mmCIF file of C-alpha atoms and ligand atoms in Angstrom:
data_model
loop_
_atom_site.group_PDB
_atom_site.id
_atom_site.type_symbol
_atom_site.label_atom_id
_atom_site.label_comp_id
_atom_site.label_asym_id
_atom_site.label_seq_id
_atom_site.Cartn_x
_atom_site.Cartn_y
_atom_site.Cartn_z
ATOM 1 C CA MET A 216 0.000 0.000 0.000
ATOM 2 C CA ASP A 217 1.177 3.462 -0.666
ATOM 3 C CA PHE A 218 -0.529 5.759 1.812
ATOM 4 C CA ASN A 219 0.586 9.303 2.160
ATOM 5 C CA HIS A 220 2.336 9.626 5.486
ATOM 6 C CA TYR A 221 -0.477 11.197 7.395
ATOM 7 C CA SER A 222 -3.446 8.952 6.666
ATOM 8 C CA ASP A 223 -1.092 5.962 6.924
ATOM 9 C CA GLN A 224 -0.080 6.910 10.448
ATOM 10 C CA VAL A 225 -3.577 7.815 11.508
ATOM 11 C CA ALA A 226 -5.150 4.630 10.093
ATOM 12 C CA GLY A 227 -2.657 2.744 12.229
ATOM 13 C CA LEU A 228 -3.657 4.839 15.190
ATOM 14 C CA ALA A 229 -7.338 3.994 14.571
ATOM 15 C CA ALA A 230 -6.491 0.300 14.920
ATOM 16 C CA GLU A 231 -4.344 0.942 18.006
ATOM 17 C CA LEU A 232 -7.141 2.940 19.592
ATOM 18 C CA VAL A 233 -9.609 0.081 19.101
ATOM 19 C CA ASN A 234 -7.101 -2.373 20.604
ATOM 20 C CA PHE A 235 -6.251 -0.031 23.459
ATOM 21 C CA PHE A 236 -9.792 -0.342 24.824
ATOM 22 C CA LEU A 237 -9.891 -4.136 24.820
ATOM 23 C CA PRO A 238 -10.544 -5.370 28.374
ATOM 24 C CA GLU A 239 -7.077 -6.937 28.719
ATOM 25 C CA ASN A 240 -5.406 -3.554 28.068
ATOM 26 C CA GLN A 241 -7.347 -1.491 30.569
ATOM 27 C CA PRO A 242 -4.571 -1.143 33.147
ATOM 28 C CA ALA A 243 -2.914 1.168 30.606
ATOM 29 C CA GLY A 244 -5.450 3.850 31.605
ATOM 30 C CA LEU A 245 -4.752 7.545 31.184
ATOM 31 C CA ALA A 246 -0.975 7.219 31.107
ATOM 32 C CA GLY A 247 -1.275 4.630 28.348
ATOM 33 C CA LEU A 248 -3.624 6.880 26.391
ATOM 34 C CA ARG A 249 -1.131 9.741 26.637
ATOM 35 C CA GLY A 250 1.538 7.460 25.210
ATOM 36 C CA LEU A 251 -0.752 6.333 22.398
ATOM 37 C CA LEU A 252 -1.526 9.926 21.399
ATOM 38 C CA HIS A 253 2.015 11.240 21.773
ATOM 39 C CA THR A 254 2.175 12.322 18.108
ATOM 40 C CA TYR A 255 -0.674 14.753 18.731
ATOM 41 C CA GLU A 256 0.788 17.968 19.992
ATOM 42 C CA THR A 257 -1.387 19.390 22.693
ATOM 43 C CA SER A 258 -1.084 21.558 25.721
ATOM 44 C CA ASP A 259 -4.371 20.167 27.111
ATOM 45 C CA ALA A 260 -4.222 17.589 29.846
ATOM 46 C CA ILE A 261 -5.932 14.335 28.883
ATOM 47 C CA THR A 262 -8.832 13.769 31.265
ATOM 48 C CA GLY A 263 -11.007 10.869 32.336
ATOM 49 C CA GLU A 264 -13.781 12.382 30.236
ATOM 50 C CA ASP A 265 -11.528 12.269 27.151
ATOM 51 C CA LEU A 266 -10.839 8.627 27.931
ATOM 52 C CA GLU A 267 -14.568 7.850 28.001
ATOM 53 C CA ARG A 268 -15.253 9.749 24.772
ATOM 54 C CA LEU A 269 -12.452 7.880 23.037
ATOM 55 C CA ARG A 270 -13.693 4.577 24.447
ATOM 56 C CA ALA A 271 -17.098 5.233 22.838
ATOM 57 C CA HIS A 272 -15.402 6.283 19.600
ATOM 58 C CA ALA A 273 -13.239 3.147 19.603
ATOM 59 C CA GLN A 274 -16.378 1.007 19.802
ATOM 60 C CA ARG A 275 -17.770 2.747 16.738
ATOM 61 C CA LEU A 276 -14.480 2.224 14.890
ATOM 62 C CA ARG A 277 -14.542 -1.447 15.851
ATOM 63 C CA SER A 278 -17.943 -1.794 14.213
ATOM 64 C CA VAL A 279 -16.344 -0.479 11.002
ATOM 65 C CA PHE A 280 -13.506 -3.023 11.255
ATOM 66 C CA SER A 281 -16.007 -5.836 11.800
ATOM 67 C CA ALA A 282 -18.597 -4.628 9.279
ATOM 68 C CA PRO A 283 -19.987 -7.605 7.323
ATOM 69 C CA ASP A 284 -20.001 -5.695 4.034
ATOM 70 C CA LEU A 285 -18.900 -2.463 2.389
ATOM 71 C CA ARG A 286 -22.332 -0.869 2.611
ATOM 72 C CA THR A 287 -22.515 -1.312 6.403
ATOM 73 C CA ALA A 288 -19.020 0.129 6.770
ATOM 74 C CA THR A 289 -19.683 3.190 4.642
ATOM 75 C CA VAL A 290 -22.999 3.960 6.351
ATOM 76 C CA GLU A 291 -21.260 3.910 9.733
ATOM 77 C CA LEU A 292 -18.278 5.918 8.452
ATOM 78 C CA ASN A 293 -20.571 8.576 6.983
ATOM 79 C CA ARG A 294 -22.394 8.798 10.297
ATOM 80 C CA LEU A 295 -19.065 9.224 12.090
ATOM 81 C CA LEU A 296 -17.845 11.837 9.592
ATOM 82 C CA ARG A 297 -20.938 13.916 10.301
ATOM 83 C CA GLU A 298 -20.714 13.526 14.067
ATOM 84 C CA THR A 299 -16.983 14.177 14.381
ATOM 85 C CA HIS A 300 -17.168 17.325 12.202
ATOM 86 C CA ALA A 301 -14.155 16.240 10.182
ATOM 87 C CA ALA A 302 -12.772 19.413 8.568
ATOM 88 C CA PRO A 303 -9.856 18.839 6.179
ATOM 89 C CA VAL A 304 -7.126 21.449 6.270
ATOM 90 C CA ILE A 305 -3.802 21.560 4.399
ATOM 91 C CA SER A 306 -0.858 21.678 6.770
ATOM 92 C CA GLU A 307 2.845 22.296 6.168
ATOM 93 C CA HIS A 308 4.033 22.011 9.740
ATOM 94 C CA ASP A 309 7.642 21.207 10.595
ATOM 95 C CA GLY A 310 8.832 21.986 7.075
ATOM 96 C CA ARG A 311 6.971 19.028 5.551
ATOM 97 C CA ASP A 312 5.303 19.010 2.157
ATOM 98 C CA PRO A 313 1.683 20.144 2.159
ATOM 99 C CA HIS A 314 -0.596 17.348 3.364
ATOM 100 C CA LEU A 315 -4.128 17.030 4.670
ATOM 101 C CA HIS A 316 -5.024 17.089 8.322
ATOM 102 C CA PHE A 317 -8.609 16.266 9.179
ATOM 103 C CA ALA A 318 -9.436 18.778 11.880
ATOM 104 C CA SER A 319 -8.292 22.308 12.534
ATOM 105 C CA PRO A 320 -5.107 22.478 14.631
ATOM 106 C CA GLY A 321 -6.877 24.535 17.304
ATOM 107 C CA ALA A 322 -9.582 21.903 17.907
ATOM 108 C CA PRO A 323 -9.536 19.990 21.196
ATOM 109 C CA LEU A 324 -7.403 16.854 21.196
ATOM 110 C CA VAL A 325 -10.278 14.361 21.315
ATOM 111 C CA ASP A 326 -12.014 16.108 18.395
ATOM 112 C CA ARG A 327 -8.829 15.899 16.334
ATOM 113 C CA VAL A 328 -8.383 12.226 17.182
ATOM 114 C CA THR A 329 -11.987 11.231 16.437
ATOM 115 C CA ALA A 330 -12.112 13.217 13.164
ATOM 116 C CA GLY A 331 -8.658 12.036 12.094
ATOM 117 C CA THR A 332 -9.148 8.328 12.779
ATOM 118 C CA THR A 333 -12.552 8.399 11.063
ATOM 119 C CA MET A 334 -11.165 10.123 7.967
ATOM 120 C CA ALA A 335 -8.190 7.772 7.834
ATOM 121 C CA LEU A 336 -10.427 4.678 7.841
ATOM 122 C CA ALA A 337 -12.665 6.310 5.219
ATOM 123 C CA VAL A 338 -9.591 6.799 2.993
ATOM 124 C CA VAL A 339 -8.540 3.165 3.456
ATOM 125 C CA VAL A 340 -12.016 1.838 2.639
ATOM 126 C CA CYS A 341 -12.504 4.102 -0.407
ATOM 127 C CA ASP A 342 -9.017 3.716 -1.884
ATOM 128 C CA TYR A 343 -8.115 0.157 -0.917
ATOM 129 C CA GLY A 344 -11.312 -1.652 0.072
ATOM 130 C CA LEU A 345 -12.844 -3.054 3.226
ATOM 131 C CA GLN A 346 -10.554 -6.116 3.130
ATOM 132 C CA ARG A 347 -7.740 -3.812 4.323
ATOM 133 C CA LEU A 348 -9.461 -3.510 7.709
ATOM 134 C CA GLY A 349 -8.498 -6.737 9.435
ATOM 135 C CA SER A 350 -9.556 -8.536 12.627
ATOM 136 C CA CYS A 351 -7.193 -11.099 14.155
ATOM 137 C CA ALA A 352 -8.190 -14.675 13.257
ATOM 138 C CA SER A 353 -6.873 -16.059 16.565
ATOM 139 C CA SER A 354 -9.623 -17.470 18.781
ATOM 140 C CA THR A 355 -8.036 -15.789 21.823
ATOM 141 C CA CYS A 356 -7.340 -12.315 20.372
ATOM 142 C CA GLN A 357 -9.666 -9.502 19.374
ATOM 143 C CA ASP A 358 -7.117 -7.072 17.984
ATOM 144 C CA VAL A 359 -7.799 -5.269 14.728
ATOM 145 C CA PHE A 360 -5.200 -4.103 12.213
ATOM 146 C CA ILE A 361 -4.680 -2.346 8.897
ATOM 147 C CA ASP A 362 -3.687 -5.001 6.386
ATOM 148 C CA THR A 363 -0.793 -3.533 4.398
ATOM 149 C CA SER A 364 0.269 -6.890 2.950
ATOM 150 C CA ARG A 365 0.620 -7.145 -0.817
ATOM 151 C CA ASN A 366 -2.489 -9.231 -1.448
ATOM 152 C CA ALA A 367 -4.540 -8.223 1.600
ATOM 153 C CA GLN A 368 -4.336 -11.811 2.899
ATOM 154 C CA ARG A 369 -3.104 -11.123 6.406
ATOM 155 C CA ARG A 370 -5.073 -13.081 9.020
ATOM 156 C CA TYR A 371 -3.373 -12.304 12.340
ATOM 157 C CA CYS A 372 -2.600 -9.069 14.154
ATOM 158 C CA CYS A 373 0.981 -10.109 14.870
ATOM 159 C CA GLY A 374 3.528 -12.893 14.543
ATOM 160 C CA GLY A 375 2.807 -14.046 18.095
ATOM 161 C CA CYS A 376 -0.867 -14.743 17.339
ATOM 162 C CA SER A 377 0.034 -16.469 14.085
ATOM 163 C CA ASN A 378 2.569 -18.740 15.836
ATOM 164 C CA ARG A 379 0.240 -19.595 18.717
ATOM 165 C CA SER A 380 -2.586 -20.466 16.325
ATOM 166 C CA ASN A 381 -0.263 -22.688 14.286
ATOM 167 C CA VAL A 382 0.868 -24.480 17.445
ATOM 168 C CA ARG A 383 -2.750 -25.001 18.532
ATOM 169 C CA ALA A 384 -3.701 -26.338 15.104
ATOM 170 C CA TYR A 385 -0.653 -28.637 15.133
ATOM 171 C CA ARG A 386 -1.492 -29.971 18.626
ATOM 172 C CA ALA A 387 -5.128 -30.511 17.629
ATOM 173 C CA ARG A 388 -4.005 -32.502 14.578
ATOM 174 C CA ALA A 389 -1.476 -34.488 16.624
ATOM 175 C CA GLN A 390 -4.143 -35.273 19.234
ATOM 176 C CA GLY A 391 -6.609 -36.300 16.535
ATOM 177 C CA ALA A 392 -3.958 -38.582 15.017
ATOM 178 C CA SER A 393 -3.034 -40.256 18.336
ATOM 179 C CA SER A 394 -6.607 -40.754 19.545
ATOM 180 C CA GLY A 395 -7.907 -41.856 16.157
HETATM 181 ZN ZN1 ZN B 1694 1.073 16.403 9.500
HETATM 182 ZN ZN1 ZN B 1695 -3.986 -11.274 17.514
#
């Protein structure tokens, strides 16, 4: 895939945000959220209310990742685009080439994150298709990911999940062979 740098980064952040709010990651809390959003320059403190707003947003994003078909995904993305007031603006910060940001720089952090992650997923779905929004195939993992593989055939969120699933499948076969 050949994303421009900004929507590439932010699409990745959309997946990380969904995964951040999985029950097993909750101890990360506010400090973890600050780490996750470190690329967003802000002088605002991140509050518990921000955390809750982003938790609700992450659930909506998850429904896009797990949408059964393109139509369902685009309906939800359009709803989110309206609600998050995504407002594209061309930025040349830090001497970079002009590129699109999806909310005005003065907007509150959570508004920038919700608008940006929504726009980034909309770009992925429109330019590359829904199959680029992946959910881990492991039975014990609920992580989502952006599939940047050449043929959009990636099944697992990470090498660890892929290895564990292979081991489980191997053991199941071995057990079947020895008991049968
Ligand atoms: Zn930028
Ligand atoms: Zn996984």
